[in-house]
Amino acid sequence: MLDARLIPLTRPPLNWLAQKLDRRGITADQATLGGFAIGMLSVPLLAFEWYAAALLAIILNRLSDGLDGALARIQGLSDAGGFLDIVLDFIFYSAVGFGFLLANPEQNAFWAALLMLSFVGTGTTFLAFAIMANKYHLDSPDYPQKSLYYMGGLTEGTETIVALILFCLFPAYFPWLAGIFAAMCWITTVARIRAGFTTLNALSPRVRVE
């Protein structure tokens, strides 16, 4: 919901930093993999309830996610890079939920599981429609810089980052925060299912198979 408004504000500093990394020979895929490795450190850090350190790992992961896109725009967009980026993003999101489960299973297990299920909903609707959008050569006017068709919603990247930060800042309230964000994710999922089905139903005639 907020990505389209914030991307123009964050792009100039990210482009400036990406230019420096590009001159040092850092590739977009290296930024993606390095950021993923750093982000996954949040799982053991959360398990030991080292929330400040986990928050730093999460922020660095999200920074690298912006940098890999900026580097890709300098070095050239690739389907392989776009695939790697989005897959690792969704693994990372669920991994953070798993980290909170490990931190306090008695309090967090149900809500962490619900959160991870919610990420399955937003992730599958996003990726499934991106596949079909490519088949029908649909453009994403709000996000032309993306390798995949970017299907928006109530919970996009910005909202997810805010949620992960709040989880770390207020871990005692994780059940409440995770429940609220999971509800937002399901609103997004249902809206995407409806919009995706309606769009594709209009584009693709039914074919009878004998």
Coordinates of N, CA and C in Angstrom, one line a residue:
M1 N 0.8 -1.2 0.0 CA 0.0 0.0 0.0 C 0.9 1.3 0.0
L2 N 2.0 1.2 0.7 CA 2.9 2.4 0.8 C 4.1 2.4 -0.1
D3 N 4.3 1.2 -0.7 CA 5.6 1.1 -1.5 C 5.6 2.1 -2.6
A4 N 4.6 2.3 -3.4 CA 4.6 3.2 -4.5 C 4.9 4.6 -4.1
R5 N 4.6 5.0 -2.8 CA 4.8 6.4 -2.4 C 6.3 6.5 -1.8
L6 N 6.8 5.4 -1.2 CA 8.1 5.5 -0.6 C 9.2 5.2 -1.5
I7 N 9.0 4.4 -2.6 CA 10.1 4.1 -3.5 C 10.7 5.3 -4.1
P8 N 10.0 6.3 -4.5 CA 10.7 7.5 -5.1 C 11.5 8.2 -4.1
L9 N 11.2 8.1 -2.8 CA 12.0 8.8 -1.7 C 13.3 8.0 -1.4
T10 N 13.2 6.7 -1.4 CA 14.3 5.8 -1.1 C 15.3 5.6 -2.2
R11 N 14.8 5.8 -3.4 CA 15.6 5.4 -4.6 C 16.9 6.2 -4.7
P12 N 16.9 7.6 -4.6 CA 18.1 8.3 -4.7 C 19.2 7.9 -3.8
P13 N 19.0 7.8 -2.5 CA 20.1 7.3 -1.6 C 20.6 5.9 -1.9
L14 N 19.6 5.0 -2.3 CA 20.0 3.6 -2.7 C 20.8 3.6 -3.9
N15 N 20.4 4.4 -4.9 CA 21.2 4.5 -6.2 C 22.6 5.0 -5.9
W16 N 22.7 6.0 -5.0 CA 24.1 6.6 -4.7 C 25.0 5.5 -4.1
L17 N 24.4 4.7 -3.1 CA 25.2 3.7 -2.5 C 25.5 2.5 -3.5
A18 N 24.5 2.2 -4.3 CA 24.7 1.2 -5.3 C 25.8 1.5 -6.3
Q19 N 25.9 2.8 -6.7 CA 27.0 3.2 -7.6 C 28.4 2.9 -7.0
K20 N 28.5 3.2 -5.7 CA 29.7 2.9 -5.0 C 30.1 1.4 -4.9
L21 N 29.0 0.6 -4.6 CA 29.2 -0.8 -4.6 C 29.6 -1.4 -6.0
D22 N 28.9 -0.8 -7.0 CA 29.2 -1.3 -8.4 C 30.6 -1.0 -8.8
R23 N 31.2 0.2 -8.3 CA 32.6 0.5 -8.7 C 33.5 -0.5 -7.9
R24 N 33.1 -1.1 -6.8 CA 33.9 -2.0 -6.1 C 33.7 -3.5 -6.6
G25 N 32.9 -3.6 -7.6 CA 32.7 -4.9 -8.2 C 31.6 -5.8 -7.6
I26 N 30.8 -5.2 -6.7 CA 29.7 -6.0 -6.0 C 28.6 -6.1 -7.0
T27 N 28.1 -7.3 -7.2 CA 27.0 -7.6 -8.1 C 25.6 -7.6 -7.3
A28 N 24.6 -7.5 -8.1 CA 23.2 -7.5 -7.5 C 23.0 -8.8 -6.8
D29 N 23.4 -9.9 -7.4 CA 23.1 -11.3 -6.9 C 23.9 -11.4 -5.6
Q30 N 25.1 -10.9 -5.5 CA 25.9 -11.0 -4.3 C 25.3 -10.2 -3.2
A31 N 24.7 -9.0 -3.5 CA 23.9 -8.3 -2.5 C 22.7 -9.0 -2.0
T32 N 22.0 -9.7 -2.9 CA 20.9 -10.5 -2.5 C 21.3 -11.7 -1.6
L33 N 22.3 -12.4 -1.9 CA 22.7 -13.5 -1.1 C 23.3 -13.1 0.2
G34 N 24.1 -12.0 0.2 CA 24.7 -11.5 1.4 C 23.7 -11.0 2.4
G35 N 22.7 -10.3 1.8 CA 21.6 -9.8 2.7 C 20.8 -10.9 3.2
F36 N 20.6 -12.0 2.4 CA 19.8 -13.1 2.9 C 20.5 -13.8 4.1
A37 N 21.8 -14.0 3.9 CA 22.6 -14.6 5.0 C 22.6 -13.8 6.3
I38 N 22.7 -12.5 6.2 CA 22.6 -11.6 7.3 C 21.2 -11.7 8.0
G39 N 20.2 -11.7 7.1 CA 18.8 -11.7 7.6 C 18.5 -13.0 8.4
M40 N 19.1 -14.1 7.9 CA 18.8 -15.4 8.5 C 19.5 -15.5 9.9
L41 N 20.5 -14.7 10.1 CA 21.1 -14.6 11.5 C 20.0 -14.2 12.5
S42 N 19.0 -13.5 12.1 CA 17.9 -13.1 13.0 C 17.3 -14.3 13.7
V43 N 17.2 -15.4 13.1 CA 16.6 -16.6 13.6 C 17.2 -17.0 15.0
P44 N 18.5 -17.4 15.0 CA 19.1 -17.7 16.3 C 19.2 -16.5 17.2
L45 N 19.3 -15.3 16.7 CA 19.3 -14.2 17.6 C 17.9 -14.0 18.3
L46 N 16.9 -14.2 17.6 CA 15.5 -14.2 18.2 C 15.3 -15.3 19.1
A47 N 15.8 -16.5 18.8 CA 15.7 -17.7 19.6 C 16.3 -17.4 21.0
F48 N 17.4 -16.7 21.0 CA 18.1 -16.3 22.3 C 17.5 -15.0 22.9
E49 N 16.5 -14.5 22.2 CA 15.9 -13.2 22.7 C 16.8 -12.0 22.7
W50 N 17.7 -12.0 21.8 CA 18.6 -10.9 21.6 C 17.9 -10.0 20.5
Y51 N 16.9 -9.3 20.9 CA 16.0 -8.6 20.0 C 16.7 -7.4 19.3
A52 N 17.6 -6.7 20.0 CA 18.3 -5.6 19.4 C 19.2 -6.1 18.2
A53 N 19.9 -7.1 18.5 CA 20.8 -7.7 17.4 C 20.0 -8.2 16.3
A54 N 18.8 -8.9 16.6 CA 18.0 -9.4 15.5 C 17.4 -8.3 14.7
L55 N 17.0 -7.2 15.4 CA 16.5 -6.0 14.6 C 17.6 -5.5 13.7
L56 N 18.8 -5.4 14.1 CA 19.9 -4.9 13.2 C 20.0 -5.9 12.0
A57 N 20.0 -7.2 12.2 CA 20.1 -8.1 11.1 C 18.9 -7.9 10.2
I58 N 17.7 -7.7 10.7 CA 16.5 -7.5 9.8 C 16.7 -6.2 9.0
I59 N 17.1 -5.1 9.7 CA 17.3 -3.9 8.9 C 18.3 -4.0 7.8
L60 N 19.5 -4.7 8.1 CA 20.5 -4.8 7.1 C 20.0 -5.7 6.0
N61 N 19.2 -6.7 6.3 CA 18.6 -7.5 5.2 C 17.7 -6.7 4.3
R62 N 16.9 -5.8 4.9 CA 16.0 -5.0 4.1 C 16.8 -3.9 3.3
L63 N 17.9 -3.4 3.9 CA 18.7 -2.5 3.2 C 19.3 -3.2 1.9
S64 N 19.8 -4.4 2.1 CA 20.4 -5.1 1.0 C 19.3 -5.4 -0.1
D65 N 18.1 -5.6 0.4 CA 17.0 -5.9 -0.6 C 16.8 -4.6 -1.5
G66 N 16.9 -3.5 -0.9 CA 16.9 -2.3 -1.8 C 18.1 -2.1 -2.6
L67 N 19.2 -2.4 -2.1 CA 20.5 -2.3 -2.8 C 20.6 -3.2 -4.0
D68 N 20.1 -4.5 -3.9 CA 20.2 -5.4 -5.0 C 19.4 -4.9 -6.2
G69 N 18.3 -4.3 -5.9 CA 17.5 -3.8 -7.0 C 18.1 -2.6 -7.7
A70 N 18.8 -1.7 -6.8 CA 19.5 -0.6 -7.4 C 20.7 -1.0 -8.2
L71 N 21.4 -2.0 -7.7 CA 22.5 -2.6 -8.5 C 22.0 -3.2 -9.8
A72 N 20.9 -3.9 -9.7 CA 20.4 -4.5 -10.9 C 20.0 -3.5 -12.0
R73 N 19.5 -2.3 -11.6 CA 19.2 -1.3 -12.5 C 20.4 -0.7 -13.2
I74 N 21.6 -0.7 -12.5 CA 22.8 -0.3 -13.0 C 23.4 -1.3 -13.9
Q75 N 23.4 -2.6 -13.4 CA 24.2 -3.7 -14.1 C 23.3 -4.4 -15.1
G76 N 22.0 -4.2 -15.0 CA 21.1 -4.9 -16.0 C 20.2 -5.8 -15.2
L77 N 18.8 -5.7 -15.4 CA 17.9 -6.6 -14.8 C 18.0 -8.0 -15.4
S78 N 17.7 -9.0 -14.5 CA 17.8 -10.4 -15.1 C 16.6 -11.2 -14.4
D79 N 16.1 -12.1 -15.2 CA 15.0 -12.9 -14.6 C 15.6 -13.8 -13.5
A80 N 16.8 -14.3 -13.6 CA 17.4 -15.1 -12.6 C 17.6 -14.3 -11.3
G81 N 18.0 -13.1 -11.4 CA 18.2 -12.2 -10.2 C 16.8 -11.9 -9.6
G82 N 15.8 -11.6 -10.4 CA 14.5 -11.3 -9.8 C 13.9 -12.5 -9.1
F83 N 14.1 -13.7 -9.7 CA 13.7 -15.0 -9.1 C 14.3 -15.2 -7.7
L84 N 15.7 -15.0 -7.7 CA 16.4 -15.2 -6.5 C 16.0 -14.2 -5.4
D85 N 15.8 -13.0 -5.8 CA 15.4 -12.0 -4.8 C 14.1 -12.3 -4.2
I86 N 13.0 -12.6 -4.9 CA 11.7 -12.7 -4.4 C 11.6 -14.0 -3.6
V87 N 12.2 -15.1 -4.0 CA 12.2 -16.3 -3.3 C 12.8 -16.2 -1.9
L88 N 14.0 -15.6 -1.9 CA 14.7 -15.4 -0.6 C 14.0 -14.5 0.3
D89 N 13.3 -13.5 -0.3 CA 12.5 -12.5 0.6 C 11.4 -13.3 1.3
F90 N 10.7 -14.1 0.7 CA 9.6 -14.8 1.3 C 10.1 -15.9 2.3
I91 N 11.2 -16.5 2.0 CA 11.8 -17.4 3.0 C 12.2 -16.6 4.3
F92 N 12.8 -15.5 4.1 CA 13.3 -14.6 5.2 C 12.1 -14.2 6.1
Y93 N 11.0 -13.7 5.4 CA 9.8 -13.3 6.2 C 9.3 -14.4 7.1
S94 N 9.2 -15.6 6.6 CA 8.7 -16.7 7.4 C 9.7 -17.1 8.5
A95 N 11.0 -17.0 8.1 CA 12.1 -17.3 9.1 C 12.0 -16.4 10.3
V96 N 11.7 -15.2 10.2 CA 11.5 -14.3 11.3 C 10.4 -14.7 12.2
G97 N 9.3 -15.1 11.6 CA 8.2 -15.7 12.4 C 8.7 -16.9 13.2
F98 N 9.4 -17.8 12.5 CA 9.9 -19.0 13.2 C 10.9 -18.6 14.3
G99 N 11.7 -17.5 14.2 CA 12.5 -17.1 15.2 C 11.8 -16.7 16.5
F100 N 10.6 -16.0 16.3 CA 9.8 -15.6 17.5 C 9.2 -16.8 18.1
L101 N 8.8 -17.8 17.3 CA 8.3 -19.1 17.8 C 9.3 -19.7 18.8
L102 N 10.6 -19.7 18.3 CA 11.7 -20.3 19.1 C 11.9 -19.5 20.4
A103 N 11.7 -18.2 20.3 CA 12.0 -17.3 21.5 C 11.1 -17.7 22.6
N104 N 9.8 -17.9 22.4 CA 8.8 -18.1 23.4 C 7.7 -19.0 22.9
P105 N 8.0 -20.3 22.8 CA 7.0 -21.2 22.2 C 5.6 -21.1 22.8
E106 N 5.6 -21.0 24.2 CA 4.3 -21.1 24.9 C 3.5 -19.8 24.5
Q107 N 4.1 -18.7 24.4 CA 3.3 -17.5 24.1 C 3.1 -17.3 22.6
N108 N 4.2 -17.6 21.8 CA 4.2 -17.2 20.4 C 3.9 -18.3 19.4
A109 N 3.8 -19.6 19.8 CA 3.7 -20.6 18.8 C 2.5 -20.5 17.8
F110 N 1.3 -20.3 18.4 CA 0.1 -20.2 17.5 C 0.2 -19.0 16.6
W111 N 0.6 -17.8 17.1 CA 0.7 -16.6 16.4 C 1.8 -16.6 15.3
A112 N 2.9 -17.2 15.6 CA 4.0 -17.3 14.7 C 3.5 -18.2 13.5
A113 N 2.8 -19.3 13.9 CA 2.3 -20.2 12.8 C 1.3 -19.6 11.9
L114 N 0.4 -18.8 12.6 CA -0.6 -18.0 11.8 C 0.1 -17.0 10.9
L115 N 1.1 -16.4 11.4 CA 1.9 -15.4 10.6 C 2.5 -16.0 9.4
M116 N 3.2 -17.2 9.6 CA 3.8 -17.9 8.5 C 2.8 -18.4 7.5
L117 N 1.7 -18.8 7.9 CA 0.6 -19.2 7.0 C 0.1 -18.0 6.2
S118 N 0.1 -16.9 6.9 CA -0.4 -15.6 6.2 C 0.6 -15.3 5.1
F119 N 1.9 -15.4 5.4 CA 2.9 -15.2 4.3 C 2.8 -16.1 3.2
V120 N 2.4 -17.4 3.4 CA 2.1 -18.3 2.3 C 1.0 -17.7 1.4
G121 N 0.0 -17.1 2.0 CA -1.1 -16.6 1.3 C -0.7 -15.4 0.4
T122 N 0.0 -14.4 1.0 CA 0.5 -13.3 0.2 C 1.5 -13.7 -0.8
G123 N 2.4 -14.6 -0.5 CA 3.4 -15.0 -1.4 C 2.9 -15.8 -2.6
T124 N 2.0 -16.7 -2.3 CA 1.6 -17.5 -3.5 C 0.7 -16.7 -4.4
T125 N -0.2 -15.8 -3.9 CA -1.0 -15.0 -4.8 C -0.1 -14.1 -5.6
F126 N 0.9 -13.5 -5.0 CA 1.8 -12.6 -5.7 C 2.5 -13.4 -6.8
L127 N 3.1 -14.5 -6.5 CA 3.9 -15.2 -7.5 C 3.1 -15.9 -8.5
A128 N 1.9 -16.4 -8.2 CA 1.1 -17.1 -9.2 C 0.6 -16.1 -10.2
F129 N 0.2 -14.9 -9.7 CA -0.3 -13.9 -10.7 C 0.8 -13.4 -11.5
A130 N 2.0 -13.3 -11.0 CA 3.2 -12.8 -11.7 C 3.5 -13.8 -12.9
I131 N 3.3 -15.1 -12.7 CA 3.5 -16.0 -13.8 C 2.5 -15.8 -14.9
M132 N 1.2 -15.6 -14.5 CA 0.2 -15.4 -15.5 C 0.3 -14.1 -16.2
A133 N 0.7 -13.0 -15.4 CA 0.9 -11.7 -16.0 C 2.0 -11.8 -17.1
N134 N 3.0 -12.6 -16.9 CA 4.1 -12.7 -17.9 C 3.5 -13.4 -19.1
K135 N 2.7 -14.4 -18.9 CA 2.1 -15.1 -20.0 C 1.2 -14.2 -20.9
Y136 N 0.5 -13.2 -20.3 CA -0.4 -12.3 -21.0 C 0.3 -11.0 -21.3
H137 N 1.6 -10.9 -21.0 CA 2.4 -9.6 -21.2 C 1.7 -8.4 -20.5
L138 N 1.3 -8.6 -19.3 CA 0.7 -7.5 -18.6 C 1.8 -6.6 -18.0
D139 N 1.6 -5.3 -18.0 CA 2.6 -4.4 -17.4 C 2.1 -4.0 -16.0
S140 N 3.1 -3.7 -15.2 CA 2.9 -3.2 -13.8 C 3.2 -1.7 -13.8
P141 N 2.3 -0.8 -14.1 CA 2.6 0.6 -14.2 C 3.2 1.2 -13.0
D142 N 2.7 0.8 -11.8 CA 3.2 1.4 -10.5 C 4.6 1.0 -10.2
Y143 N 5.1 -0.2 -10.7 CA 6.4 -0.7 -10.4 C 7.1 -1.2 -11.6
P144 N 7.4 -0.3 -12.6 CA 8.0 -0.8 -13.9 C 9.4 -1.3 -13.7
Q145 N 10.1 -0.9 -12.5 CA 11.4 -1.3 -12.3 C 11.6 -2.8 -11.8
K146 N 10.5 -3.4 -11.5 CA 10.5 -4.8 -11.0 C 10.7 -5.8 -12.1
S147 N 11.4 -6.9 -11.8 CA 11.6 -8.0 -12.7 C 10.3 -8.8 -12.9
L148 N 9.5 -8.9 -11.9 CA 8.2 -9.6 -11.9 C 7.1 -8.6 -11.9
Y149 N 5.9 -9.0 -12.3 CA 4.7 -8.2 -12.2 C 4.5 -8.0 -10.7
Y150 N 4.4 -6.8 -10.2 CA 4.3 -6.5 -8.8 C 2.8 -6.2 -8.5
M151 N 2.2 -7.2 -7.8 CA 0.8 -7.1 -7.5 C 0.7 -6.5 -6.0
G152 N 0.2 -5.3 -5.9 CA 0.1 -4.6 -4.7 C -0.9 -5.1 -3.7
G153 N -1.1 -4.4 -2.6 CA -2.1 -4.8 -1.6 C -1.9 -4.1 -0.3
L154 N -2.7 -4.4 0.7 CA -2.6 -3.8 2.0 C -1.3 -4.0 2.6
T155 N -0.7 -5.2 2.5 CA 0.6 -5.5 3.1 C 1.6 -5.7 1.9
E156 N 2.4 -4.7 1.7 CA 3.5 -4.8 0.7 C 4.8 -4.8 1.5
G157 N 5.9 -4.5 0.8 CA 7.2 -4.5 1.5 C 7.3 -3.6 2.7
T158 N 6.9 -2.3 2.5 CA 7.0 -1.3 3.5 C 6.3 -1.8 4.8
E159 N 5.0 -2.2 4.7 CA 4.2 -2.6 5.8 C 4.9 -3.8 6.5
T160 N 5.5 -4.7 5.7 CA 6.1 -5.9 6.3 C 7.4 -5.5 7.1
I161 N 8.1 -4.5 6.6 CA 9.3 -4.1 7.3 C 8.9 -3.4 8.6
V162 N 7.9 -2.6 8.6 CA 7.4 -2.0 9.8 C 6.9 -3.0 10.8
A163 N 6.2 -4.0 10.4 CA 5.8 -5.1 11.3 C 7.0 -5.8 11.9
L164 N 8.0 -6.2 11.1 CA 9.1 -6.9 11.7 C 9.9 -6.0 12.7
I165 N 10.0 -4.7 12.4 CA 10.6 -3.8 13.4 C 9.8 -3.8 14.7
L166 N 8.5 -3.6 14.6 CA 7.7 -3.6 15.8 C 7.7 -4.9 16.6
F167 N 7.8 -6.0 15.9 CA 8.0 -7.3 16.6 C 9.2 -7.3 17.5
C168 N 10.3 -6.7 17.0 CA 11.6 -6.7 17.7 C 11.6 -5.7 18.8
L169 N 10.9 -4.5 18.6 CA 10.9 -3.5 19.6 C 10.0 -3.8 20.7
F170 N 8.9 -4.6 20.4 CA 7.9 -4.9 21.5 C 7.6 -6.4 21.5
P171 N 8.6 -7.2 21.8 CA 8.5 -8.7 21.7 C 7.4 -9.2 22.6
A172 N 7.1 -8.5 23.8 CA 6.1 -9.0 24.7 C 4.7 -8.9 24.0
Y173 N 4.6 -8.1 23.0 CA 3.3 -7.9 22.3 C 3.2 -8.6 21.0
F174 N 4.2 -9.5 20.8 CA 4.2 -10.2 19.5 C 2.9 -10.9 19.1
P175 N 2.2 -11.6 20.1 CA 0.9 -12.2 19.7 C -0.1 -11.2 19.1
W176 N -0.2 -10.0 19.8 CA -1.1 -9.0 19.3 C -0.7 -8.4 17.9
L177 N 0.6 -8.1 17.8 CA 1.1 -7.5 16.6 C 1.0 -8.5 15.4
A178 N 1.4 -9.7 15.7 CA 1.4 -10.8 14.7 C 0.0 -11.0 14.2
G179 N -1.0 -11.0 15.2 CA -2.4 -11.3 14.8 C -2.9 -10.2 13.9
I180 N -2.6 -8.9 14.3 CA -3.1 -7.8 13.5 C -2.5 -7.9 12.1
F181 N -1.2 -8.1 12.0 CA -0.5 -8.1 10.7 C -1.0 -9.3 9.9
A182 N -1.3 -10.5 10.5 CA -1.8 -11.6 9.8 C -3.2 -11.3 9.2
A183 N -4.0 -10.6 10.0 CA -5.3 -10.2 9.4 C -5.1 -9.3 8.2
M184 N -4.2 -8.4 8.3 CA -3.9 -7.5 7.1 C -3.5 -8.3 5.9
C185 N -2.6 -9.3 6.2 CA -2.1 -10.2 5.1 C -3.3 -10.9 4.4
W186 N -4.3 -11.4 5.2 CA -5.4 -12.1 4.6 C -6.3 -11.2 3.9
I187 N -6.4 -10.0 4.3 CA -7.2 -9.0 3.5 C -6.5 -8.9 2.1
T188 N -5.2 -8.8 2.1 CA -4.4 -8.7 0.9 C -4.6 -9.9 0.0
T189 N -4.5 -11.1 0.7 CA -4.6 -12.3 -0.1 C -6.0 -12.5 -0.7
V190 N -7.0 -12.2 0.0 CA -8.4 -12.3 -0.6 C -8.6 -11.3 -1.7
A191 N -8.1 -10.1 -1.5 CA -8.2 -9.1 -2.5 C -7.4 -9.5 -3.8
R192 N -6.3 -10.1 -3.6 CA -5.5 -10.5 -4.8 C -6.1 -11.7 -5.5
I193 N -6.7 -12.6 -4.7 CA -7.4 -13.7 -5.4 C -8.6 -13.2 -6.2
R194 N -9.3 -12.3 -5.7 CA -10.5 -11.7 -6.4 C -10.0 -11.0 -7.6
A195 N -9.0 -10.1 -7.4 CA -8.6 -9.3 -8.6 C -7.9 -10.2 -9.6
G196 N -7.1 -11.1 -9.2 CA -6.4 -12.0 -10.1 C -7.3 -12.9 -10.9
F197 N -8.3 -13.4 -10.2 CA -9.3 -14.3 -10.9 C -10.1 -13.5 -11.9
T198 N -10.5 -12.3 -11.5 CA -11.3 -11.5 -12.4 C -10.6 -11.1 -13.6
T199 N -9.3 -10.7 -13.4 CA -8.5 -10.2 -14.5 C -8.2 -11.4 -15.5
L200 N -7.8 -12.5 -15.0 CA -7.4 -13.7 -15.8 C -8.7 -14.3 -16.5
N201 N -9.8 -14.3 -15.8 CA -11.0 -14.8 -16.3 C -11.5 -14.0 -17.6
A202 N -11.2 -12.7 -17.5 CA -11.5 -11.9 -18.7 C -10.6 -12.1 -19.8
L203 N -9.3 -12.4 -19.5 CA -8.3 -12.6 -20.5 C -8.3 -14.0 -21.2
S204 N -8.6 -15.0 -20.4 CA -8.4 -16.3 -20.9 C -9.8 -17.1 -21.1
P205 N -10.2 -17.3 -22.3 CA -11.4 -18.1 -22.6 C -11.2 -19.5 -22.1
R206 N -12.3 -20.1 -21.6 CA -12.2 -21.5 -21.2 C -12.1 -22.4 -22.4
V207 N -11.2 -23.4 -22.3 CA -10.9 -24.3 -23.4 C -11.4 -25.7 -23.0
R208 N -12.4 -26.3 -23.8 CA -12.9 -27.6 -23.5 C -11.8 -28.6 -23.9
V209 N -11.5 -29.5 -23.0 CA -10.6 -30.6 -23.3 C -11.4 -31.9 -23.6
E210 N -11.2 -32.4 -24.7 CA -11.9 -33.6 -25.1 C -11.2 -34.9 -24.6

